[in-house]
Amino acid sequence: MSFFRKYLKIRGNDRILDVACGIGVYANRLAKRAACVVGFDLSYNNIAIANHIRKDNTFFYCGNAEEICHPNNSFDIVISICAIEHFNDSKKSIAEMFRVLKPGGQLLVTVDSLENINSREFIEFHRKFCLVQKYYTVGTVRKELEAVGFEIRTIKPILVSPFSATMCKFAFKIMKWPMLFGMYSLLAYQLTLILDKFSSDRNSGIIIAVYALKTKE
């Protein structure tokens, strides 16, 4: 959440969309600072859990990122955490995020990169287990976002320390328990961000984070 706090400027009347929200962990946290947060995911199981733990101003439903069922210019902020790399048509999904975001609205996305993991065996396991369509580099995620009109403000690899790879490998061992995985991921993420500060290599990481704006029309 430190990347959220550092870059997202959330106002009390903002409407936020969480694309591929999982069980709603990030949506519920952001709901404390916004008017409402809407999240959708392809998984019925994830949405069932999300609705069980949801806040009063969070709303969850099953949906497809390639056909977002909201009008143009509906949201002040759109987020998508480690999801775009799983989409069959990432470019169409990104275009949909752009469409539903208001002019001047904020986008915050993270994508899997795994550039600092040297094990081909683990990367192949991760790709198959997590149904990853493609891994991103700073250059490729920038290209896809700018192609639809987003103005990149910040783009950076995160989870760059060697310890991050170890934490990542353990996380995938517990993915079959969504609630445990979600809680562990939040704690591990905070710890690895602290360790990142002491890493000498900041050019590659497990994840790439991007903060962008939809330029005003």
mmCIF file of C-alpha atoms in Angstrom:
data_model
loop_
_atom_site.group_PDB
_atom_site.id
_atom_site.type_symbol
_atom_site.label_atom_id
_atom_site.label_comp_id
_atom_site.label_asym_id
_atom_site.label_seq_id
_atom_site.Cartn_x
_atom_site.Cartn_y
_atom_site.Cartn_z
ATOM 1 C CA MET A 1 0.000 0.000 0.000
ATOM 2 C CA SER A 2 2.983 2.358 0.261
ATOM 3 C CA PHE A 3 2.942 2.866 -3.518
ATOM 4 C CA PHE A 4 -0.760 3.726 -3.235
ATOM 5 C CA ARG A 5 -0.147 6.239 -0.460
ATOM 6 C CA LYS A 6 2.779 7.832 -2.248
ATOM 7 C CA TYR A 7 1.151 8.406 -5.622
ATOM 8 C CA LEU A 8 -2.642 8.162 -5.460
ATOM 9 C CA LYS A 9 -4.371 11.385 -4.497
ATOM 10 C CA ILE A 10 -7.684 10.164 -3.096
ATOM 11 C CA ARG A 11 -10.462 12.614 -2.257
ATOM 12 C CA GLY A 12 -13.452 11.829 -0.098
ATOM 13 C CA ASN A 13 -15.892 11.957 -3.027
ATOM 14 C CA ASP A 14 -13.831 9.792 -5.399
ATOM 15 C CA ARG A 15 -15.226 6.695 -7.089
ATOM 16 C CA ILE A 16 -12.635 3.943 -7.519
ATOM 17 C CA LEU A 17 -12.728 0.883 -9.772
ATOM 18 C CA ASP A 18 -10.641 -2.183 -8.892
ATOM 19 C CA VAL A 19 -10.151 -4.279 -12.025
ATOM 20 C CA ALA A 20 -9.694 -7.996 -11.265
ATOM 21 C CA CYS A 21 -10.097 -7.265 -7.562
ATOM 22 C CA GLY A 22 -9.542 -10.786 -6.235
ATOM 23 C CA ILE A 23 -11.095 -11.090 -2.774
ATOM 24 C CA GLY A 24 -11.270 -7.314 -2.366
ATOM 25 C CA VAL A 25 -8.332 -6.709 -0.033
ATOM 26 C CA TYR A 26 -7.114 -3.552 -1.761
ATOM 27 C CA ALA A 27 -10.625 -2.306 -2.479
ATOM 28 C CA ASN A 28 -11.603 -2.487 1.184
ATOM 29 C CA ARG A 29 -8.490 -0.628 2.246
ATOM 30 C CA LEU A 30 -9.003 2.160 -0.271
ATOM 31 C CA ALA A 31 -12.673 2.424 0.710
ATOM 32 C CA LYS A 32 -11.644 4.104 3.951
ATOM 33 C CA ARG A 33 -10.603 7.174 1.958
ATOM 34 C CA ALA A 34 -13.102 7.276 -0.922
ATOM 35 C CA ALA A 35 -16.832 7.648 -1.477
ATOM 36 C CA CYS A 36 -17.101 4.153 -2.932
ATOM 37 C CA VAL A 37 -15.007 1.401 -4.451
ATOM 38 C CA VAL A 38 -16.361 -0.981 -7.070
ATOM 39 C CA GLY A 39 -14.482 -4.193 -7.780
ATOM 40 C CA PHE A 40 -14.992 -7.017 -10.220
ATOM 41 C CA ASP A 41 -13.305 -10.324 -10.925
ATOM 42 C CA LEU A 42 -13.865 -13.334 -13.176
ATOM 43 C CA SER A 43 -13.807 -15.723 -10.218
ATOM 44 C CA TYR A 44 -17.143 -16.378 -8.513
ATOM 45 C CA ASN A 45 -15.285 -17.732 -5.494
ATOM 46 C CA ASN A 46 -13.246 -14.546 -5.133
ATOM 47 C CA ILE A 47 -16.362 -12.389 -5.386
ATOM 48 C CA ALA A 48 -18.170 -14.523 -2.801
ATOM 49 C CA ILE A 49 -15.335 -13.911 -0.344
ATOM 50 C CA ALA A 50 -15.151 -10.226 -1.272
ATOM 51 C CA ASN A 51 -18.860 -9.747 -0.597
ATOM 52 C CA HIS A 52 -18.513 -11.543 2.719
ATOM 53 C CA ILE A 53 -15.837 -9.144 3.999
ATOM 54 C CA ARG A 54 -16.859 -5.995 2.147
ATOM 55 C CA LYS A 55 -17.205 -2.549 3.695
ATOM 56 C CA ASP A 56 -20.404 -0.502 3.507
ATOM 57 C CA ASN A 57 -19.079 1.515 0.560
ATOM 58 C CA THR A 58 -17.557 -1.340 -1.449
ATOM 59 C CA PHE A 59 -19.427 -3.255 -4.143
ATOM 60 C CA PHE A 60 -18.284 -6.421 -5.900
ATOM 61 C CA TYR A 61 -19.507 -8.406 -8.897
ATOM 62 C CA CYS A 62 -18.288 -10.911 -11.478
ATOM 63 C CA GLY A 63 -17.081 -9.232 -14.629
ATOM 64 C CA ASN A 64 -14.639 -9.248 -17.529
ATOM 65 C CA ALA A 65 -11.909 -6.629 -17.926
ATOM 66 C CA GLU A 66 -12.228 -6.791 -21.699
ATOM 67 C CA GLU A 67 -15.847 -5.581 -21.478
ATOM 68 C CA ILE A 68 -16.189 -3.357 -18.414
ATOM 69 C CA CYS A 69 -19.902 -2.741 -17.821
ATOM 70 C CA HIS A 70 -19.703 0.921 -16.833
ATOM 71 C CA PRO A 71 -20.279 4.079 -18.897
ATOM 72 C CA ASN A 72 -17.484 6.251 -20.212
ATOM 73 C CA ASN A 73 -15.805 8.572 -17.699
ATOM 74 C CA SER A 74 -17.356 6.822 -14.669
ATOM 75 C CA PHE A 75 -14.452 6.674 -12.209
ATOM 76 C CA ASP A 76 -11.917 9.046 -10.695
ATOM 77 C CA ILE A 77 -9.389 6.273 -10.072
ATOM 78 C CA VAL A 78 -8.816 2.860 -11.639
ATOM 79 C CA ILE A 79 -6.492 0.284 -10.094
ATOM 80 C CA SER A 80 -5.466 -3.178 -11.238
ATOM 81 C CA ILE A 81 -3.047 -5.160 -9.101
ATOM 82 C CA CYS A 82 -1.055 -7.975 -10.730
ATOM 83 C CA ALA A 83 -3.851 -8.723 -13.174
ATOM 84 C CA ILE A 84 -3.134 -7.369 -16.662
ATOM 85 C CA GLU A 85 -0.558 -10.075 -17.333
ATOM 86 C CA HIS A 86 -3.320 -12.687 -16.977
ATOM 87 C CA PHE A 87 -5.740 -11.159 -19.487
ATOM 88 C CA ASN A 88 -6.199 -12.800 -22.880
ATOM 89 C CA ASP A 89 -6.323 -9.376 -24.516
ATOM 90 C CA SER A 90 -4.369 -6.971 -22.328
ATOM 91 C CA LYS A 91 -4.546 -4.148 -24.863
ATOM 92 C CA LYS A 92 -8.349 -4.274 -24.989
ATOM 93 C CA SER A 93 -8.537 -4.371 -21.198
ATOM 94 C CA ILE A 94 -6.240 -1.360 -20.870
ATOM 95 C CA ALA A 95 -8.355 0.502 -23.424
ATOM 96 C CA GLU A 96 -11.441 -0.289 -21.321
ATOM 97 C CA MET A 97 -9.748 1.095 -18.200
ATOM 98 C CA PHE A 98 -8.967 4.263 -20.131
ATOM 99 C CA ARG A 99 -12.573 4.506 -21.338
ATOM 100 C CA VAL A 100 -14.222 4.321 -17.904
ATOM 101 C CA LEU A 101 -11.715 6.685 -16.282
ATOM 102 C CA LYS A 102 -12.662 10.353 -16.124
ATOM 103 C CA PRO A 103 -10.457 12.898 -17.929
ATOM 104 C CA GLY A 104 -7.692 13.781 -15.495
ATOM 105 C CA GLY A 105 -8.342 10.540 -13.605
ATOM 106 C CA GLN A 106 -5.637 8.388 -12.060
ATOM 107 C CA LEU A 107 -4.515 4.892 -12.979
ATOM 108 C CA LEU A 108 -2.393 2.674 -10.755
ATOM 109 C CA VAL A 109 -1.428 -0.770 -11.992
ATOM 110 C CA THR A 110 1.132 -3.400 -11.124
ATOM 111 C CA VAL A 111 2.202 -6.208 -13.442
ATOM 112 C CA ASP A 112 4.316 -9.319 -12.995
ATOM 113 C CA SER A 113 7.846 -9.092 -14.339
ATOM 114 C CA LEU A 114 10.015 -11.653 -12.490
ATOM 115 C CA GLU A 115 13.108 -10.120 -14.095
ATOM 116 C CA ASN A 116 15.144 -10.618 -10.923
ATOM 117 C CA ILE A 117 14.311 -14.317 -10.590
ATOM 118 C CA ASN A 118 16.963 -16.441 -12.264
ATOM 119 C CA SER A 119 15.173 -19.783 -12.019
ATOM 120 C CA ARG A 120 13.581 -20.713 -15.347
ATOM 121 C CA GLU A 121 11.942 -23.659 -13.624
ATOM 122 C CA PHE A 122 10.174 -21.405 -11.125
ATOM 123 C CA ILE A 123 9.129 -18.906 -13.797
ATOM 124 C CA GLU A 124 7.614 -21.709 -15.872
ATOM 125 C CA PHE A 125 5.830 -23.058 -12.797
ATOM 126 C CA HIS A 126 4.524 -19.570 -12.007
ATOM 127 C CA ARG A 127 3.378 -19.047 -15.598
ATOM 128 C CA LYS A 128 1.397 -22.293 -15.681
ATOM 129 C CA PHE A 129 0.049 -22.188 -12.124
ATOM 130 C CA CYS A 130 -1.034 -18.541 -12.298
ATOM 131 C CA LEU A 131 -2.123 -18.638 -15.953
ATOM 132 C CA VAL A 132 0.177 -15.784 -16.926
ATOM 133 C CA GLN A 133 -0.198 -14.795 -20.567
ATOM 134 C CA LYS A 134 2.986 -12.718 -20.637
ATOM 135 C CA TYR A 135 5.544 -11.071 -18.386
ATOM 136 C CA TYR A 136 6.251 -7.364 -18.660
ATOM 137 C CA THR A 137 9.306 -5.168 -18.730
ATOM 138 C CA VAL A 138 9.307 -1.451 -18.032
ATOM 139 C CA GLY A 139 9.373 -0.877 -21.783
ATOM 140 C CA THR A 140 6.507 -3.172 -22.722
ATOM 141 C CA VAL A 141 4.080 -1.990 -20.044
ATOM 142 C CA ARG A 142 4.880 1.628 -20.902
ATOM 143 C CA LYS A 143 4.174 0.931 -24.574
ATOM 144 C CA GLU A 144 0.768 -0.655 -23.933
ATOM 145 C CA LEU A 145 -0.406 2.103 -21.592
ATOM 146 C CA GLU A 146 0.777 4.964 -23.771
ATOM 147 C CA ALA A 147 -0.781 3.359 -26.854
ATOM 148 C CA VAL A 148 -4.308 4.051 -25.553
ATOM 149 C CA GLY A 149 -3.490 7.560 -24.326
ATOM 150 C CA PHE A 150 -2.274 7.237 -20.745
ATOM 151 C CA GLU A 151 0.353 9.719 -19.596
ATOM 152 C CA ILE A 152 2.936 7.858 -17.513
ATOM 153 C CA ARG A 153 3.979 9.771 -14.418
ATOM 154 C CA THR A 154 5.906 7.064 -12.545
ATOM 155 C CA ILE A 155 7.056 3.600 -13.565
ATOM 156 C CA LYS A 156 9.387 1.515 -11.437
ATOM 157 C CA PRO A 157 10.312 -2.067 -10.580
ATOM 158 C CA ILE A 158 9.491 -3.056 -7.009
ATOM 159 C CA LEU A 159 10.369 -6.083 -4.898
ATOM 160 C CA VAL A 160 13.921 -5.854 -6.173
ATOM 161 C CA SER A 161 15.822 -7.363 -3.228
ATOM 162 C CA PRO A 162 17.066 -10.995 -3.380
ATOM 163 C CA PHE A 163 14.830 -11.773 -0.387
ATOM 164 C CA SER A 164 11.808 -10.876 -2.515
ATOM 165 C CA ALA A 165 12.311 -13.956 -4.661
ATOM 166 C CA THR A 166 12.227 -16.211 -1.589
ATOM 167 C CA MET A 167 9.043 -14.568 -0.303
ATOM 168 C CA CYS A 168 7.501 -14.865 -3.744
ATOM 169 C CA LYS A 169 8.199 -18.585 -4.005
ATOM 170 C CA PHE A 170 6.580 -19.235 -0.615
ATOM 171 C CA ALA A 171 3.536 -17.185 -1.568
ATOM 172 C CA PHE A 172 2.781 -19.479 -4.478
ATOM 173 C CA LYS A 173 2.770 -22.480 -2.165
ATOM 174 C CA ILE A 174 -0.241 -21.064 -0.311
ATOM 175 C CA MET A 175 -2.214 -19.639 -3.256
ATOM 176 C CA LYS A 176 -4.847 -22.373 -2.960
ATOM 177 C CA TRP A 177 -6.000 -20.699 0.270
ATOM 178 C CA PRO A 178 -7.120 -17.244 -0.985
ATOM 179 C CA MET A 179 -7.668 -15.640 2.424
ATOM 180 C CA LEU A 180 -4.300 -16.780 3.786
ATOM 181 C CA PHE A 181 -2.597 -15.818 0.533
ATOM 182 C CA GLY A 182 -4.111 -12.339 0.619
ATOM 183 C CA MET A 183 -3.060 -11.678 4.209
ATOM 184 C CA TYR A 184 0.428 -13.112 3.693
ATOM 185 C CA SER A 185 0.906 -11.115 0.496
ATOM 186 C CA LEU A 186 0.140 -7.836 2.248
ATOM 187 C CA LEU A 187 2.575 -8.534 5.089
ATOM 188 C CA ALA A 188 5.299 -9.912 2.820
ATOM 189 C CA TYR A 189 4.898 -6.975 0.467
ATOM 190 C CA GLN A 190 5.490 -4.458 3.247
ATOM 191 C CA LEU A 191 8.572 -6.338 4.458
ATOM 192 C CA THR A 192 10.113 -6.651 1.017
ATOM 193 C CA LEU A 193 9.554 -2.952 0.326
ATOM 194 C CA ILE A 194 11.657 -2.186 3.396
ATOM 195 C CA LEU A 195 14.369 -4.547 2.166
ATOM 196 C CA ASP A 196 14.239 -2.914 -1.279
ATOM 197 C CA LYS A 197 15.697 0.239 0.250
ATOM 198 C CA PHE A 198 18.938 -1.631 0.904
ATOM 199 C CA SER A 199 19.162 -3.321 -2.498
ATOM 200 C CA SER A 200 21.892 -2.189 -4.882
ATOM 201 C CA ASP A 201 19.979 -3.320 -8.011
ATOM 202 C CA ARG A 202 16.826 -1.296 -8.641
ATOM 203 C CA ASN A 203 16.549 -1.921 -12.383
ATOM 204 C CA SER A 204 14.625 -5.195 -12.219
ATOM 205 C CA GLY A 205 12.063 -6.643 -9.861
ATOM 206 C CA ILE A 206 9.313 -9.170 -9.396
ATOM 207 C CA ILE A 207 6.679 -6.526 -10.085
ATOM 208 C CA ILE A 208 6.520 -3.288 -12.069
ATOM 209 C CA ALA A 209 4.327 -0.514 -10.655
ATOM 210 C CA VAL A 210 2.904 2.268 -12.800
ATOM 211 C CA TYR A 211 1.117 5.496 -11.932
ATOM 212 C CA ALA A 212 -0.470 7.278 -14.892
ATOM 213 C CA LEU A 213 -3.105 9.856 -15.759
ATOM 214 C CA LYS A 214 -5.820 10.064 -18.374
ATOM 215 C CA THR A 215 -5.070 13.379 -19.980
ATOM 216 C CA LYS A 216 -7.918 15.854 -19.900
ATOM 217 C CA GLU A 217 -9.911 16.141 -23.094
#
